[in-house]
XYZ file of N, CA and C in Angstrom:
420
model
N 4.755 -2.311 -5.133
C 5.679 -2.633 -4.083
C 6.090 -4.090 -4.172
N 6.137 -4.609 -5.342
C 6.528 -6.001 -5.496
C 8.037 -6.105 -5.627
N 8.555 -7.206 -5.174
C 9.959 -7.505 -5.391
C 10.920 -6.824 -4.425
N 10.489 -6.434 -3.256
C 11.412 -5.816 -2.310
C 12.172 -6.890 -1.550
N 13.405 -6.572 -1.192
C 14.252 -7.495 -0.430
C 14.467 -6.946 0.963
N 14.576 -7.820 1.950
C 14.854 -7.384 3.319
C 16.310 -6.960 3.474
N 17.211 -7.610 2.784
C 18.635 -7.273 2.849
C 19.138 -7.037 1.437
N 19.988 -6.049 1.276
C 20.510 -5.775 -0.063
C 21.589 -6.785 -0.412
N 21.750 -7.006 -1.677
C 22.780 -7.935 -2.138
C 24.169 -7.368 -1.886
N 24.317 -6.067 -1.961
C 25.622 -5.448 -1.760
C 26.125 -5.720 -0.349
N 25.294 -5.514 0.665
C 25.749 -5.743 2.038
C 25.996 -7.228 2.291
N 25.212 -8.108 1.664
C 25.452 -9.545 1.814
C 26.829 -9.900 1.269
N 27.154 -9.390 0.096
C 28.429 -9.688 -0.544
C 29.578 -9.103 0.262
N 29.423 -7.869 0.734
C 30.485 -7.220 1.500
C 30.744 -7.954 2.812
N 29.689 -8.386 3.496
C 29.886 -9.082 4.772
C 30.532 -10.443 4.557
N 30.196 -11.109 3.474
C 30.828 -12.407 3.187
C 32.304 -12.225 2.861
N 32.614 -11.191 2.081
C 34.011 -10.944 1.729
C 34.814 -10.581 2.970
N 34.247 -9.767 3.856
C 34.944 -9.372 5.079
C 35.155 -10.567 5.996
N 34.184 -11.457 6.088
C 34.335 -12.614 6.967
C 35.298 -13.643 6.386
N 35.553 -13.574 5.091
C 36.479 -14.512 4.471
C 37.930 -14.129 4.743
N 38.147 -12.876 5.140
C 39.507 -12.439 5.459
C 39.749 -12.621 6.954
N 40.883 -13.226 7.299
C 41.190 -13.320 8.724
C 41.969 -12.075 9.139
N 42.388 -12.009 10.384
C 43.054 -10.811 10.911
C 44.317 -10.440 10.149
N 45.001 -11.391 9.561
C 46.253 -11.113 8.868
C 46.029 -10.768 7.401
N 44.780 -10.683 6.960
C 44.510 -10.314 5.581
C 44.541 -11.482 4.617
N 44.600 -12.715 5.121
C 44.604 -13.882 4.251
C 43.195 -14.431 4.115
N 42.922 -15.030 2.993
C 41.613 -15.609 2.738
C 41.518 -16.968 3.419
N 40.416 -17.173 4.173
C 40.172 -18.463 4.822
C 39.386 -19.363 3.880
N 39.455 -20.641 4.127
C 38.627 -21.583 3.392
C 37.257 -21.603 4.064
N 36.234 -21.084 3.382
C 34.895 -20.988 3.959
C 34.288 -22.355 4.247
N 34.732 -23.380 3.560
C 34.180 -24.720 3.764
C 34.566 -25.277 5.131
N 35.661 -24.806 5.723
C 36.095 -25.322 7.021
C 35.440 -24.589 8.185
N 34.792 -23.471 7.924
C 34.134 -22.712 8.995
C 32.784 -23.334 9.314
N 32.411 -23.393 10.605
C 31.114 -23.969 10.970
C 29.964 -23.053 10.535
N 28.849 -23.664 10.180
C 27.653 -22.906 9.798
C 27.038 -22.288 11.041
N 26.418 -21.149 10.870
C 25.772 -20.450 11.978
C 24.271 -20.533 11.769
N 23.552 -20.987 12.796
C 22.091 -21.035 12.719
C 21.527 -19.653 13.015
N 20.610 -19.222 12.170
C 19.964 -17.926 12.337
C 18.516 -18.179 12.701
N 18.008 -17.530 13.763
C 16.596 -17.723 14.129
C 15.685 -17.312 12.979
N 14.624 -18.070 12.794
C 13.710 -17.787 11.686
C 12.987 -16.462 11.857
N 12.935 -15.920 13.073
C 12.210 -14.666 13.299
C 12.882 -13.473 12.638
N 14.128 -13.608 12.231
C 14.798 -12.500 11.552
C 14.186 -12.280 10.175
N 13.971 -13.339 9.441
C 13.481 -13.220 8.070
C 11.974 -13.268 7.933
N 11.275 -13.720 8.936
C 9.820 -13.786 8.815
C 9.176 -13.401 10.133
N 8.002 -12.864 10.031
C 7.265 -12.436 11.208
C 6.408 -13.583 11.715
N 6.232 -13.649 13.032
C 5.363 -14.673 13.592
C 3.899 -14.263 13.481
N 3.643 -12.967 13.175
C 2.275 -12.476 13.013
C 1.727 -12.874 11.653
N 0.454 -13.129 11.628
C -0.197 -13.433 10.355
C -0.278 -12.162 9.528
N -0.219 -12.299 8.211
C -0.316 -11.140 7.337
C -1.704 -10.545 7.423
N -1.766 -9.238 7.439
C -3.043 -8.549 7.452
C -2.982 -7.406 6.461
N -4.133 -6.929 5.986
C -4.123 -5.823 5.045
C -3.401 -4.589 5.583
N -3.462 -4.344 6.893
C -2.782 -3.186 7.455
C -1.283 -3.261 7.243
N -0.702 -4.449 7.350
C 0.734 -4.560 7.199
C 1.158 -4.409 5.743
N 0.231 -4.494 4.820
C 0.550 -4.344 3.406
C -0.133 -3.111 2.829
N -0.374 -2.124 3.669
C -1.078 -0.942 3.195
C -0.111 0.066 2.597
N -0.675 0.957 1.819
C 0.079 2.058 1.249
C -0.537 3.350 1.770
N 0.259 4.360 1.923
C -0.216 5.632 2.455
C -0.566 6.546 1.292
N -1.797 7.073 1.313
C -2.231 8.033 0.301
C -1.864 9.440 0.746
N -1.268 10.210 -0.176
C -0.820 11.565 0.130
C -1.386 12.525 -0.905
N -1.863 13.679 -0.452
C -2.378 14.720 -1.336
C -1.207 15.372 -2.075
N -1.299 15.474 -3.397
C -0.242 16.100 -4.185
C -0.131 17.592 -3.903
N -1.241 18.206 -3.561
C -1.262 19.658 -3.375
C -0.618 20.089 -2.053
N -1.003 19.449 -0.944
C -0.520 19.896 0.375
C 0.386 18.882 1.074
N 0.599 17.718 0.476
C 1.405 16.633 1.059
C 0.823 16.073 2.352
N -0.461 16.301 2.593
C -1.122 15.748 3.770
C -1.520 14.296 3.545
N -1.453 13.491 4.590
C -1.857 12.086 4.497
C -3.379 12.028 4.396
N -3.886 11.343 3.367
C -5.335 11.243 3.167
C -5.881 9.876 3.547
N -5.011 8.934 3.894
C -5.481 7.634 4.339
C -4.465 6.529 4.149
N -4.825 5.360 4.674
C -4.034 4.138 4.522
C -4.913 3.151 3.769
N -4.394 2.588 2.696
C -5.186 1.739 1.820
C -4.435 0.456 1.502
N -5.165 -0.655 1.427
C -4.593 -1.896 0.909
C -4.349 -1.637 -0.572
N -3.187 -1.940 -1.073
C -2.790 -1.534 -2.418
C -3.367 -2.451 -3.501
N -4.694 -2.428 -3.628
C -5.401 -3.175 -4.666
C -6.666 -2.396 -5.001
N -6.900 -2.139 -6.282
C -7.945 -1.199 -6.688
C -8.788 -1.721 -7.843
N -10.053 -1.246 -7.919
C -10.948 -1.492 -9.052
C -11.135 -0.170 -9.773
N -10.895 -0.154 -11.086
C -11.072 1.065 -11.869
C -12.562 1.289 -12.103
N -13.058 2.479 -11.753
C -14.468 2.814 -11.896
C -14.681 3.685 -13.120
N -13.931 4.763 -13.223
C -13.993 5.658 -14.383
C -12.564 5.866 -14.864
N -12.380 6.804 -15.765
C -11.038 7.081 -16.264
C -10.083 7.593 -15.200
N -10.627 8.199 -14.143
C -9.767 8.790 -13.120
C -10.064 8.330 -11.702
N -11.119 7.556 -11.487
C -11.479 7.143 -10.126
C -11.370 5.632 -9.947
N -10.898 5.245 -8.766
C -10.723 3.848 -8.406
C -11.346 3.606 -7.037
N -11.831 2.389 -6.816
C -12.344 1.974 -5.506
C -11.376 0.976 -4.891
N -11.193 1.012 -3.563
C -10.381 -0.031 -2.929
C -11.001 -1.405 -3.197
N -10.174 -2.386 -3.537
C -10.663 -3.726 -3.864
C -11.156 -4.469 -2.631
N -10.681 -4.096 -1.470
C -11.073 -4.770 -0.233
C -11.772 -3.775 0.685
N -13.084 -3.619 0.544
C -13.809 -2.695 1.423
C -13.576 -3.051 2.892
N -13.399 -2.045 3.699
C -13.152 -2.269 5.119
C -11.689 -2.455 5.453
N -10.815 -2.465 4.442
C -9.393 -2.671 4.695
C -8.620 -1.358 4.654
N -9.315 -0.252 4.710
C -8.628 1.023 4.599
C -9.183 2.025 5.603
N -8.427 3.077 5.836
C -8.911 4.190 6.650
C -8.674 5.461 5.849
N -9.703 6.251 5.704
C -9.627 7.466 4.905
C -9.778 8.687 5.798
N -9.013 9.715 5.493
C -9.115 10.982 6.216
C -9.788 12.044 5.354
N -10.351 11.632 4.218
C -11.057 12.572 3.354
C -12.393 12.933 3.988
N -12.813 14.179 3.817
C -14.054 14.682 4.402
C -15.030 15.095 3.308
N -16.351 14.976 3.562
C -17.343 15.439 2.582
C -17.112 16.917 2.255
N -17.253 17.256 0.969
C -17.010 18.627 0.520
C -18.028 18.978 -0.562
N -18.751 20.039 -0.366
C -19.739 20.459 -1.356
C -21.030 19.667 -1.242
N -21.839 19.765 -2.308
C -23.161 19.129 -2.324
C -23.115 17.758 -2.987
N -24.046 16.905 -2.571
C -24.212 15.613 -3.236
C -24.752 15.865 -4.634
N -24.375 14.991 -5.577
C -24.848 15.165 -6.947
C -25.002 13.811 -7.623
N -25.744 13.821 -8.718
C -25.913 12.593 -9.502
C -24.626 12.336 -10.284
N -24.255 11.074 -10.382
C -23.061 10.710 -11.143
C -23.287 10.973 -12.625
N -22.214 11.132 -13.356
C -22.277 11.417 -14.783
C -22.965 10.280 -15.533
N -23.887 10.647 -16.405
C -24.620 9.670 -17.219
C -23.649 9.008 -18.196
N -23.795 7.701 -18.349
C -22.952 6.945 -19.272
C -21.708 6.350 -18.627
N -21.467 6.640 -17.350
C -20.326 6.043 -16.649
C -20.802 4.831 -15.852
N -19.879 4.107 -15.271
C -20.235 2.964 -14.420
C -21.067 3.395 -13.223
N -20.942 4.645 -12.827
C -21.669 5.159 -11.664
C -23.023 5.755 -12.027
N -23.424 5.679 -13.279
C -24.708 6.226 -13.729
C -25.830 5.677 -12.846
N -26.645 6.574 -12.292
C -27.734 6.175 -11.409
C -27.392 6.295 -9.935
N -26.134 6.565 -9.619
C -25.702 6.699 -8.227
C -25.726 8.168 -7.799
N -25.925 8.377 -6.517
C -25.819 9.699 -5.916
C -24.476 9.733 -5.199
N -23.616 10.698 -5.565
C -22.265 10.726 -5.001
C -22.021 11.990 -4.175
N -21.157 11.852 -3.192
C -20.728 12.967 -2.343
C -19.231 13.162 -2.572
N -18.809 14.331 -3.109
C -17.372 14.574 -3.275
C -16.649 14.561 -1.922
N -15.429 14.045 -1.917
C -14.595 13.983 -0.715
C -13.312 14.764 -0.967
N -12.898 15.541 0.023
C -11.731 16.399 -0.153
C -10.724 16.222 0.972
N -9.504 16.599 0.649
C -8.416 16.658 1.619
C -8.651 17.877 2.515
N -7.857 18.014 3.565
C -8.002 19.167 4.458
C -7.722 20.486 3.742
N -7.010 20.437 2.607
C -6.737 21.651 1.833
C -7.880 21.954 0.860
N -8.965 21.229 0.932
C -10.191 21.335 0.114
C -9.998 20.908 -1.339
N -8.929 20.217 -1.652
C -8.744 19.654 -2.987
C -9.569 18.367 -3.061
N -10.532 18.302 -3.993
C -11.403 17.123 -4.117
C -10.590 15.971 -4.704
N -10.506 14.874 -3.946
C -9.698 13.722 -4.344
C -10.502 12.455 -4.577
N -11.764 12.452 -4.203
C -12.553 11.241 -4.356
C -14.020 11.517 -4.157
N -14.776 10.454 -3.988
C -16.210 10.577 -3.753
C -16.686 9.367 -2.975
N -17.862 9.506 -2.423
C -18.523 8.414 -1.717
C -19.882 8.224 -2.373
N -20.222 7.005 -2.746
C -21.545 6.729 -3.317
C -22.540 6.656 -2.166
N -23.357 7.695 -2.046
C -24.338 7.789 -0.969
C -25.505 6.854 -1.229
N -25.931 6.790 -2.477
C -27.051 5.927 -2.858
C -26.738 5.330 -4.225
N -27.091 4.070 -4.399
C -26.836 3.386 -5.663
C -27.963 2.405 -5.944
N -28.265 2.166 -7.228
C -29.269 1.155 -7.562
C -28.830 -0.220 -7.036
N -29.787 -1.119 -6.896
C -29.516 -2.454 -6.351
C -28.366 -3.155 -7.085
N -28.330 -3.081 -8.411
C -27.289 -3.778 -9.183
C -25.908 -3.131 -9.032
N -25.850 -1.955 -8.418
C -24.567 -1.279 -8.197
C -24.310 -1.057 -6.708
N -24.863 -1.906 -5.889
C -24.744 -1.760 -4.431
C -23.292 -1.833 -3.959
N -22.417 -2.493 -4.714
C -21.017 -2.622 -4.314
C -20.278 -1.289 -4.341
N -20.864 -0.239 -4.952
C -20.245 1.085 -4.929
C -20.441 1.780 -3.588
N -21.426 1.330 -2.801
C -21.678 1.980 -1.507
C -20.622 1.643 -0.507
């Protein structure tokens, strides 16, 4: 979501061109027109930035249900699983599904006990590390 603009360039250009024409269809000299002060609150918020205001909505591909709101920054754990980079900055609607199991040997989660998490349609989309060795406590 980088590089978004609050106003499109097309509408900026169109409004400038329209304001340059007077009622009779003649072009005015823009240098002779007085500048207009615009309140700073239009372009910027007075609220401090928070992870919630920069969150992304997670959606299940299978049922299109919302599975949570996440700060859009991730740590890659395995080939297909990622952890939110800012713990506590997200809300998940995924529910425990099935039995807890040991993580696959040879992965970053080796030695952890994981609980699969599923969407309301029972499609497993993630996991929760229920127990982890001391050196992998950040997975909890």
